[in-house]
Each structure stands twice: as structure tokens, then as C-alpha cells.
Coordinates of N, CA and C in Angstrom, one line a residue:
X1 N -84.1 56.7 -5.0 CA -84.9 55.5 -5.3 C -85.3 54.8 -3.9
X2 N -86.6 54.5 -3.7 CA -87.0 54.0 -2.4 C -86.5 52.5 -2.2
X3 N -86.4 52.2 -0.9 CA -86.0 50.8 -0.6 C -87.0 49.8 -1.1
X4 N -86.5 48.6 -1.6 CA -87.4 47.6 -2.1 C -87.6 46.5 -1.0
X5 N -87.9 45.3 -1.5 CA -88.0 44.1 -0.7 C -86.6 43.7 -0.2
X6 N -86.5 42.8 0.8 CA -85.2 42.2 1.1 C -84.6 41.6 -0.2
X7 N -83.3 41.8 -0.4 CA -82.6 41.3 -1.6 C -82.8 39.8 -1.8
X8 N -82.8 39.1 -0.6 CA -82.8 37.6 -0.7 C -84.3 37.0 -0.8
X9 N -85.3 37.9 -0.7 CA -86.6 37.4 -0.8 C -86.9 36.7 -2.2
X10 N -86.4 37.3 -3.3 CA -86.5 36.7 -4.6 C -85.6 35.5 -4.8
X11 N -84.4 35.5 -4.0 CA -83.5 34.4 -4.1 C -84.1 33.1 -3.5
X12 N -84.7 33.3 -2.4 CA -85.4 32.1 -1.7 C -86.7 31.8 -2.3
X13 N -87.3 32.8 -3.0 CA -88.6 32.6 -3.6 C -89.7 32.1 -2.6
X14 N -90.4 31.1 -2.9 CA -91.5 30.6 -2.1 C -91.0 30.2 -0.7
X15 N -89.8 29.9 -0.6 CA -89.2 29.4 0.7 C -89.0 30.6 1.7
X16 N -89.0 31.8 1.2 CA -88.7 33.0 2.1 C -89.6 33.0 3.3
X17 N -90.9 32.7 3.1 CA -91.8 32.7 4.3 C -91.6 31.6 5.2
X18 N -90.9 30.5 4.8 CA -90.6 29.4 5.6 C -89.3 29.5 6.4
X19 N -88.5 30.6 6.1 CA -87.2 30.7 6.8 C -87.5 31.0 8.3
X20 N -86.6 30.5 9.2 CA -86.7 30.8 10.6 C -86.3 32.3 10.9
X21 N -86.7 32.8 12.1 CA -86.4 34.2 12.4 C -85.0 34.6 12.2
X22 N -84.0 33.8 12.6 CA -82.6 34.2 12.5 C -82.2 34.4 11.1
X23 N -82.7 33.6 10.2 CA -82.3 33.7 8.8 C -83.0 34.9 8.1
X24 N -84.2 35.2 8.5 CA -84.8 36.4 8.0 C -84.0 37.7 8.5
X25 N -83.5 37.6 9.7 CA -82.7 38.7 10.2 C -81.4 38.8 9.5
X26 N -80.8 37.7 9.3 CA -79.5 37.5 8.6 C -79.6 38.2 7.2
X27 N -80.7 37.9 6.5 CA -80.9 38.3 5.1 C -81.9 39.5 5.0
X28 N -82.0 40.3 6.0 CA -83.1 41.3 6.1 C -82.8 42.5 5.2
X29 N -81.5 42.7 4.8 CA -81.1 43.9 4.0 C -81.9 44.1 2.7
X30 N -82.5 45.2 2.6 CA -83.4 45.5 1.4 C -82.6 46.1 0.3
X31 N -83.1 46.0 -0.9 CA -82.5 46.6 -2.1 C -82.6 48.1 -2.0
X32 N -81.6 48.8 -2.6 CA -81.6 50.3 -2.6 C -81.8 50.9 -1.3
X33 N -81.1 50.5 -0.3 CA -81.4 51.0 1.1 C -80.1 51.3 1.9
X34 N -80.3 51.9 3.0 CA -79.2 52.1 4.0 C -79.2 51.0 5.1
X35 N -79.9 49.9 4.8 CA -80.0 48.8 5.8 C -78.6 48.3 6.2
X36 N -78.6 47.8 7.4 CA -77.3 47.3 8.0 C -77.7 46.1 8.9
X37 N -77.1 45.0 8.7 CA -77.2 43.9 9.6 C -75.8 43.5 10.1
X38 N -75.6 43.3 11.4 CA -74.3 42.9 11.9 C -74.4 41.6 12.6
X39 N -73.5 40.7 12.3 CA -73.4 39.4 13.1 C -72.0 39.3 13.6
X40 N -71.9 38.7 14.8 CA -70.6 38.5 15.4 C -70.5 37.0 15.9
X41 N -69.3 36.5 15.8 CA -69.1 35.1 16.2 C -67.6 34.8 16.2
X42 N -67.3 33.5 16.2 CA -66.0 33.0 16.2 C -65.9 31.8 15.2
X43 N -64.7 31.8 14.5 CA -64.5 30.8 13.5 C -63.2 30.1 13.6
X44 N -63.2 28.8 13.3 CA -62.0 28.0 13.1 C -61.7 28.1 11.6
X45 N -60.5 28.6 11.2 CA -60.2 28.9 9.8 C -59.0 28.1 9.4
X46 N -59.1 27.4 8.3 CA -58.0 26.6 7.8 C -57.8 27.0 6.3
X47 N -56.6 27.5 6.1 CA -56.2 27.9 4.7 C -55.0 27.1 4.3
X48 N -55.1 26.5 3.1 CA -54.0 25.7 2.7 C -52.8 26.6 2.2
X49 N -51.6 26.1 2.2 CA -50.4 26.9 1.8 C -50.6 27.5 0.4
X50 N -51.2 26.8 -0.5 CA -51.3 27.3 -1.9 C -52.3 28.4 -1.9
X51 N -53.5 28.3 -1.2 CA -54.4 29.4 -1.2 C -53.9 30.6 -0.4
X52 N -53.2 30.3 0.7 CA -52.6 31.4 1.4 C -51.6 32.2 0.5
X53 N -50.8 31.6 -0.3 CA -49.9 32.3 -1.2 C -50.7 33.1 -2.2
X54 N -51.7 32.5 -2.8 CA -52.6 33.2 -3.8 C -53.2 34.4 -3.1
X55 N -53.7 34.2 -1.9 CA -54.4 35.3 -1.2 C -53.4 36.5 -0.9
X56 N -52.2 36.2 -0.5 CA -51.2 37.2 -0.2 C -50.9 38.0 -1.5
X57 N -50.9 37.3 -2.6 CA -50.5 38.0 -3.9 C -51.7 38.8 -4.4
X58 N -52.9 38.2 -4.4 CA -54.1 38.9 -5.0 C -54.9 39.7 -4.1
X59 N -54.9 39.3 -2.8 CA -55.8 40.0 -1.8 C -57.3 39.6 -2.0
X60 N -57.5 38.5 -2.7 CA -58.9 38.1 -3.0 C -59.5 37.3 -1.9
X61 N -58.7 36.6 -1.1 CA -59.2 35.7 0.0 C -58.4 36.0 1.2
X62 N -58.9 35.5 2.3 CA -58.2 35.5 3.6 C -57.0 34.6 3.5
X63 N -55.8 35.1 4.0 CA -54.6 34.3 3.8 C -54.1 33.5 5.0
X64 N -54.8 33.7 6.2 CA -54.3 33.1 7.4 C -55.3 32.2 8.1
X65 N -54.7 31.1 8.7 CA -55.5 30.2 9.5 C -55.5 30.6 10.9
X66 N -56.5 30.0 11.7 CA -56.5 30.3 13.1 C -57.7 29.6 13.8
X67 N -57.6 29.4 15.1 CA -58.6 28.7 15.9 C -59.4 29.7 16.7
X68 N -60.7 29.6 16.7 CA -61.6 30.4 17.6 C -61.3 31.9 17.4
X69 N -61.3 32.3 16.1 CA -61.0 33.7 15.8 C -62.2 34.5 15.8
X70 N -62.3 35.6 16.6 CA -63.5 36.5 16.6 C -63.6 37.2 15.3
X71 N -64.9 37.2 14.8 CA -65.2 37.8 13.5 C -66.4 38.6 13.6
X72 N -66.4 39.8 12.9 CA -67.5 40.7 12.8 C -67.9 40.8 11.3
X73 N -69.1 40.6 10.9 CA -69.6 40.7 9.6 C -70.7 41.7 9.5
X74 N -70.5 42.7 8.6 CA -71.6 43.7 8.3 C -72.2 43.4 6.9
X75 N -73.5 43.2 6.9 CA -74.2 43.0 5.6 C -74.9 44.4 5.3
X76 N -74.8 44.8 4.0 CA -75.4 46.0 3.6 C -75.8 46.0 2.2
X77 N -76.5 47.1 1.8 CA -76.9 47.2 0.4 C -76.2 48.4 -0.3
X78 N -76.8 48.8 -1.4 CA -76.3 50.0 -2.1 C -77.5 50.9 -2.3
X79 N -77.6 52.0 -1.5 CA -78.8 52.8 -1.6 C -78.9 53.6 -2.9
X80 N -77.8 53.6 -3.7 CA -77.8 54.3 -5.0 C -78.3 53.4 -6.1
X81 N -78.3 52.1 -5.8 CA -78.8 51.1 -6.8 C -77.8 50.9 -7.9
X82 N -76.5 51.3 -7.7 CA -75.6 51.2 -8.8 C -75.0 49.7 -8.8
X83 N -75.0 49.2 -10.0 CA -74.6 47.8 -10.2 C -74.4 47.5 -11.7
X84 N -73.6 46.5 -12.0 CA -73.4 46.1 -13.4 C -74.6 45.3 -13.8
X85 N -75.5 44.9 -12.9 CA -76.7 44.2 -13.3 C -77.9 45.0 -12.8
X86 N -79.1 44.5 -13.1 CA -80.3 45.2 -12.7 C -80.6 45.0 -11.2
X87 N -79.8 44.2 -10.5 CA -80.1 43.8 -9.1 C -79.1 44.5 -8.2
X88 N -79.6 44.9 -7.0 CA -78.8 45.6 -6.0 C -77.8 44.6 -5.4
X89 N -76.5 45.0 -5.3 CA -75.6 44.1 -4.7 C -75.8 43.9 -3.2
X90 N -75.4 42.8 -2.6 CA -75.5 42.5 -1.2 C -74.1 42.4 -0.8
X91 N -73.6 43.3 0.1 CA -72.2 43.4 0.5 C -71.9 42.7 1.8
X92 N -70.8 42.0 1.8 CA -70.2 41.4 3.0 C -68.9 42.2 3.4
X93 N -68.9 42.8 4.6 CA -67.7 43.4 5.1 C -67.3 42.6 6.3
X94 N -66.3 41.7 6.1 CA -65.8 40.8 7.2 C -64.6 41.4 7.8
X95 N -64.5 41.4 9.2 CA -63.3 41.7 9.9 C -62.9 40.6 10.8
X96 N -61.8 40.0 10.6 CA -61.2 38.9 11.4 C -60.3 39.6 12.4
X97 N -60.6 39.3 13.7 CA -59.8 39.9 14.8 C -58.8 38.9 15.2
X98 N -57.7 38.8 14.5 CA -56.6 37.9 14.9 C -55.8 38.4 16.1
X99 N -55.7 37.7 17.1 CA -55.0 38.2 18.3 C -53.5 38.5 18.0
X100 N -52.9 37.8 17.0 CA -51.5 38.0 16.8 C -51.2 38.8 15.5
X101 N -52.2 39.2 14.8 CA -52.1 39.9 13.5 C -52.9 41.2 13.5
X102 N -53.7 41.4 14.4 CA -54.6 42.5 14.4 C -55.8 42.3 13.5
X103 N -56.6 43.3 13.2 CA -57.8 43.2 12.4 C -57.5 43.1 10.9
X104 N -58.0 42.1 10.3 CA -57.9 41.9 8.8 C -59.3 41.9 8.2
X105 N -59.5 42.8 7.2 CA -60.8 43.0 6.6 C -60.8 42.3 5.2
X106 N -61.9 41.6 4.9 CA -62.1 41.0 3.6 C -63.5 41.3 3.2
X107 N -63.6 41.9 2.0 CA -64.9 42.4 1.5 C -65.2 41.7 0.2
X108 N -66.5 41.4 0.0 CA -67.0 40.9 -1.2 C -68.5 41.4 -1.4
X109 N -69.0 41.1 -2.6 CA -70.4 41.4 -2.8 C -71.1 40.3 -3.6
X110 N -72.4 40.1 -3.3 CA -73.1 39.2 -4.1 C -74.1 39.8 -5.0
X111 N -74.3 39.3 -6.2 CA -75.3 39.8 -7.1 C -76.1 38.6 -7.6
X112 N -77.4 38.8 -7.6 CA -78.3 37.8 -8.1 C -78.3 37.8 -9.7
X113 N -78.1 36.6 -10.2 CA -78.0 36.5 -11.7 C -79.4 36.1 -12.2
X114 N -80.0 35.0 -11.6 CA -81.3 34.6 -11.9 C -81.8 33.7 -10.8
X115 N -83.1 33.9 -10.5 CA -83.7 33.1 -9.4 C -82.8 32.9 -8.2
X116 N -82.4 31.7 -7.9 CA -81.6 31.5 -6.7 C -80.1 31.4 -7.1
X117 N -79.7 31.8 -8.2 CA -78.3 31.8 -8.7 C -77.7 33.1 -8.4
X118 N -76.6 33.2 -7.7 CA -75.8 34.4 -7.4 C -74.4 34.2 -7.8
X119 N -73.7 35.4 -7.8 CA -72.2 35.3 -7.9 C -71.7 36.2 -6.7
X120 N -70.7 35.6 -6.0 CA -70.0 36.4 -5.0 C -68.7 36.9 -5.6
X121 N -68.7 38.2 -5.8 CA -67.5 38.8 -6.4 C -66.5 39.3 -5.4
X122 N -65.2 39.0 -5.8 CA -64.1 39.5 -5.0 C -63.3 40.5 -5.8
X123 N -62.1 40.7 -5.6 CA -61.3 41.7 -6.3 C -61.2 41.2 -7.8
X124 N -60.9 42.2 -8.6 CA -60.7 42.0 -10.0 C -61.8 41.4 -10.8
X125 N -63.0 41.4 -10.2 CA -64.2 40.9 -10.9 C -64.3 39.4 -11.0
X126 N -63.4 38.7 -10.2 CA -63.5 37.3 -10.1 C -64.5 36.8 -9.0
X127 N -65.3 35.8 -9.4 CA -66.4 35.5 -8.5 C -66.7 34.0 -8.4
X128 N -67.4 33.6 -7.3 CA -67.8 32.3 -7.1 C -69.3 32.2 -7.5
X129 N -69.7 31.4 -8.4 CA -71.1 31.3 -8.8 C -71.7 30.2 -8.0
X130 N -72.9 30.4 -7.4 CA -73.5 29.5 -6.5 C -75.0 29.6 -6.5
X131 N -75.6 28.5 -6.0 CA -77.1 28.4 -5.8 C -77.4 28.4 -4.3
X132 N -78.4 29.2 -4.0 CA -78.9 29.2 -2.6 C -80.1 28.3 -2.5
X133 N -80.2 27.5 -1.4 CA -81.3 26.6 -1.2 C -81.7 26.6 0.3
X134 N -83.0 26.4 0.6 CA -83.4 26.2 1.9 C -84.0 24.8 1.9
X135 N -83.5 23.8 2.7 CA -83.9 22.5 2.6 C -84.9 22.1 3.8
X136 N -85.4 23.1 4.5 CA -86.3 22.9 5.6 C -85.6 23.0 6.9
X137 N -84.3 22.8 6.9 CA -83.5 22.8 8.2 C -82.3 23.7 8.1
X138 N -81.8 24.0 6.9 CA -80.6 24.8 6.8 C -80.5 25.4 5.4
X139 N -79.7 26.5 5.3 CA -79.5 27.1 4.0 C -78.2 26.5 3.5
X140 N -78.3 26.1 2.2 CA -77.2 25.4 1.5 C -76.8 26.3 0.3
X141 N -75.4 26.4 0.2 CA -74.9 27.2 -0.9 C -74.1 26.1 -1.8
X142 N -74.6 25.9 -3.0 CA -74.0 24.9 -3.9 C -73.2 25.5 -5.0
X143 N -72.1 24.9 -5.2 CA -71.1 25.3 -6.2 C -71.6 25.3 -7.6
X144 N -71.5 26.4 -8.4 CA -71.8 26.4 -9.8 C -70.7 26.9 -10.7
X145 N -69.5 26.9 -10.1 CA -68.3 27.3 -10.9 C -67.8 28.7 -10.5
X146 N -66.7 29.0 -11.2 CA -66.0 30.3 -11.0 C -66.1 31.2 -12.2
X147 N -66.2 32.5 -12.1 CA -66.4 33.3 -13.3 C -65.5 34.6 -13.1
X148 N -65.4 35.2 -14.3 CA -64.7 36.5 -14.3 C -65.6 37.5 -15.0
X149 N -65.9 38.6 -14.3 CA -66.8 39.6 -14.9 C -65.9 40.7 -15.6
X150 N -66.1 40.8 -17.0 CA -65.3 41.7 -17.8 C -66.2 42.3 -18.8
X151 N -66.2 43.6 -18.9 CA -67.1 44.3 -19.9 C -68.5 43.9 -19.7
X152 N -68.9 43.7 -18.5 CA -70.3 43.3 -18.2 C -70.7 41.9 -18.5
X153 N -69.8 41.1 -18.9 CA -70.0 39.7 -19.2 C -69.4 38.8 -18.2
X154 N -70.0 37.6 -17.9 CA -69.5 36.6 -17.0 C -68.8 35.5 -17.8
X155 N -67.5 35.4 -17.7 CA -66.8 34.4 -18.4 C -66.4 33.3 -17.4
X156 N -66.6 32.0 -17.8 CA -66.2 30.9 -16.9 C -64.7 30.8 -16.7
X157 N -64.3 30.5 -15.5 CA -62.9 30.4 -15.2 C -62.6 28.9 -14.7
X158 N -61.5 28.3 -15.0 CA -61.2 26.9 -14.6 C -60.6 26.9 -13.2
X159 N -61.0 27.7 -12.3 CA -60.4 27.7 -11.0 C -60.7 26.5 -10.2
X160 N -61.7 25.7 -10.6 CA -61.9 24.4 -9.8 C -60.7 23.5 -9.9
X161 N -59.9 23.6 -10.9 CA -58.7 22.8 -11.0 C -57.7 23.2 -10.0
X162 N -57.8 24.4 -9.5 CA -56.8 24.9 -8.5 C -57.4 25.0 -7.1
X163 N -58.6 25.6 -7.0 CA -59.3 25.8 -5.7 C -60.1 24.7 -5.3
X164 N -60.6 23.9 -6.2 CA -61.6 22.9 -5.8 C -63.0 23.5 -5.9
X165 N -64.0 22.8 -5.5 CA -65.4 23.2 -5.6 C -65.8 23.7 -4.2
X166 N -66.5 24.8 -4.2 CA -67.0 25.4 -2.9 C -68.3 24.8 -2.5
X167 N -68.6 24.9 -1.2 CA -69.8 24.5 -0.6 C -70.0 25.1 0.8
X168 N -71.2 25.4 1.2 CA -71.4 26.1 2.5 C -72.8 25.7 3.0
X169 N -72.9 25.8 4.4 CA -74.2 25.5 5.0 C -74.3 26.6 6.2
X170 N -75.6 27.0 6.4 CA -75.9 27.9 7.5 C -77.1 27.2 8.2
X171 N -76.9 26.9 9.5 CA -78.0 26.2 10.3 C -78.5 27.0 11.4
X172 N -79.8 27.3 11.5 CA -80.3 28.1 12.6 C -80.2 27.4 13.9
X173 N -79.8 28.1 15.0 CA -79.6 27.5 16.3 C -80.7 28.1 17.3
X174 N -81.0 29.3 17.1 CA -82.1 30.0 17.9 C -82.6 31.1 17.0
X175 N -83.4 32.0 17.6 CA -84.0 33.1 16.9 C -82.9 34.2 16.6
X176 N -81.7 34.1 17.2 CA -80.7 35.1 17.0 C -79.3 34.5 16.6
X177 N -79.2 33.2 16.6 CA -77.9 32.6 16.4 C -78.0 31.5 15.3
X178 N -76.9 31.3 14.6 CA -76.8 30.3 13.5 C -75.3 29.8 13.5
X179 N -75.2 28.6 13.0 CA -73.8 28.0 12.8 C -73.6 28.1 11.3
X180 N -72.3 28.1 10.9 CA -72.0 28.1 9.5 C -70.7 27.3 9.3
X181 N -70.6 26.7 8.2 CA -69.3 26.1 7.7 C -69.2 26.2 6.2
X182 N -68.1 26.4 5.7 CA -67.9 26.5 4.3 C -66.5 26.0 4.0
X183 N -66.3 25.4 2.8 CA -65.0 25.0 2.4 C -65.0 24.9 0.9
X184 N -63.8 24.8 0.4 CA -63.5 24.5 -1.0 C -62.7 23.2 -1.0
X185 N -63.1 22.2 -1.7 CA -62.4 20.9 -1.7 C -62.0 20.5 -3.1
X186 N -60.7 20.2 -3.2 CA -60.2 19.7 -4.5 C -60.3 18.2 -4.6
X187 N -60.6 17.7 -5.8 CA -60.7 16.3 -6.0 C -59.5 15.5 -5.7
X188 N -58.3 16.1 -5.9 CA -57.0 15.4 -5.6 C -56.3 15.9 -4.3
X189 N -56.4 17.2 -4.0 CA -55.6 17.7 -2.9 C -56.4 17.9 -1.7
X190 N -57.7 17.6 -1.7 CA -58.5 17.7 -0.5 C -58.9 19.2 -0.2
X191 N -59.3 19.5 1.0 CA -59.8 20.9 1.3 C -58.7 21.9 1.1
X192 N -59.0 23.0 0.4 CA -58.1 24.1 0.2 C -58.3 25.3 1.1
X193 N -59.5 25.5 1.6 CA -59.8 26.4 2.7 C -61.1 26.0 3.3
X194 N -61.3 26.5 4.6 CA -62.6 26.2 5.2 C -62.7 27.1 6.4
X195 N -64.0 27.5 6.7 CA -64.4 28.2 7.9 C -65.5 27.4 8.6
X196 N -65.5 27.4 10.0 CA -66.6 26.8 10.7 C -66.8 27.5 12.0
X197 N -68.0 27.8 12.4 CA -68.3 28.4 13.7 C -69.7 28.9 13.9
X198 N -69.9 29.6 14.9 CA -71.3 30.1 15.3 C -71.3 31.6 15.2
X199 N -72.5 32.2 14.9 CA -72.7 33.6 14.8 C -74.0 34.0 15.5
X200 N -74.0 35.3 16.1 CA -75.2 35.9 16.6 C -75.5 37.1 15.9
X201 N -76.7 37.3 15.6 CA -77.2 38.6 14.9 C -77.2 39.6 16.1
X202 N -76.4 40.7 16.0 CA -76.3 41.7 17.1 C -77.0 43.0 16.7
X203 N -77.2 43.2 15.4 CA -77.8 44.5 15.0 C -78.6 44.3 13.7
X204 N -79.8 44.7 13.7 CA -80.6 44.8 12.4 C -81.2 46.2 12.3
X205 N -80.6 46.9 11.4 CA -81.0 48.3 11.2 C -81.6 48.5 9.8
X206 N -82.9 48.5 9.8 CA -83.6 48.7 8.5 C -84.6 49.8 8.6
X207 N -84.1 51.1 8.6 CA -84.9 52.2 8.8 C -86.0 52.4 7.7
X208 N -87.2 52.8 8.1 CA -88.3 53.1 7.2 C -88.0 54.2 6.3

């Protein structure tokens, strides 16, 4: 199956052409391709004790906090086009280079559900449903709930009562760098986890 358009072109819709160069590089991976985009940076990471415990048990999230942690993220597609939906998954392969713990890898995949609505799936088919938006200055990821994918269906999960609601922003800094921050915040217990830092696009491999 030949490579298609960038996976996120249909997610951003008419705003795709308005994205700055760094965001087009960030989201350059095409559907059904061997494309690979690499970004490297440093993050301040804050994980609450409750989420850390859940992560250690389930392996669904990063379990450790840290300051100025080097991180490498590889974005890729699925050249076979295999997916539980008609859309090609967009994979995140994150490696956190903790100086005292060694390298810790956390992987997830995003699948477009409709228009700008996606689900980021982690282990066991559990995912964060979110909306992507470009507001003219930054990319915003808005919380739309948590889901569990089982037998091809997406069932809502009441994880907001435990994890809180997620939110993220990515702001272009130059043609090759962007800042990002994300958190989940509970209405009673405050932030349950959060990342913040800057990244540089170091590789864009989109062979013809």
C-alpha cells in the first residue's frame, strides 16, 4: 500500500497549511509509510504518588518524576496499514534518559476517530480521547474523556474521577524547536501528572 498524506493533515484540516515549519516537521509522518521523525529535548516531570503507583502496576504511564530529564521521542506510522480503525496509527516511542534509573521507554499510539478527535491508546486498550486544535499560535490538545477499546468498540471510562482531566499545549519556538507542557488535573486533588520542556526536531525521514 503506497504512503498517503501526513496523518495529521486531516486532523488539522484547513489549518494544516497555516502550521509553522516546526509543527509540519513534527507531524510529517505519512499514513502507511516507513516515515520517521525524531525529536530530542529535556522535560521536568511531576508524577503524583497515586499515578506513580498505578503506573508501576499497569505499565500504562511513566512512574517517575525528575528535573531536566533528557528525552528522545520517535514518531512513526504503520506501513502495513494494520489498525482496528480505517486510519493509520501514529506511534509515539518515548525514551526517558533518567541519570539514576537508566533509560525508560513508554510507547503509545494515536488513532483518528473523526475530524480532529483522536484517541491516544496505551496498554490494555485504555486511551485518552482528545481534540487537536491550532489557535494561530500553538497546538492545543483538549480533554474529551477516557475510553477502553474492547472488541472494536470504544467504551467510556470514569478515569477522570481518578486521574483528572488532561490538557496539553505545543508552542513553536523556531523552525526546528517547540515547547510543550501537558498535565492531568483533578478537581479535588490538583495535578496528578505533568511534563514541561523544549524539544528540537533532529530527524525527518520521509522517503519517497
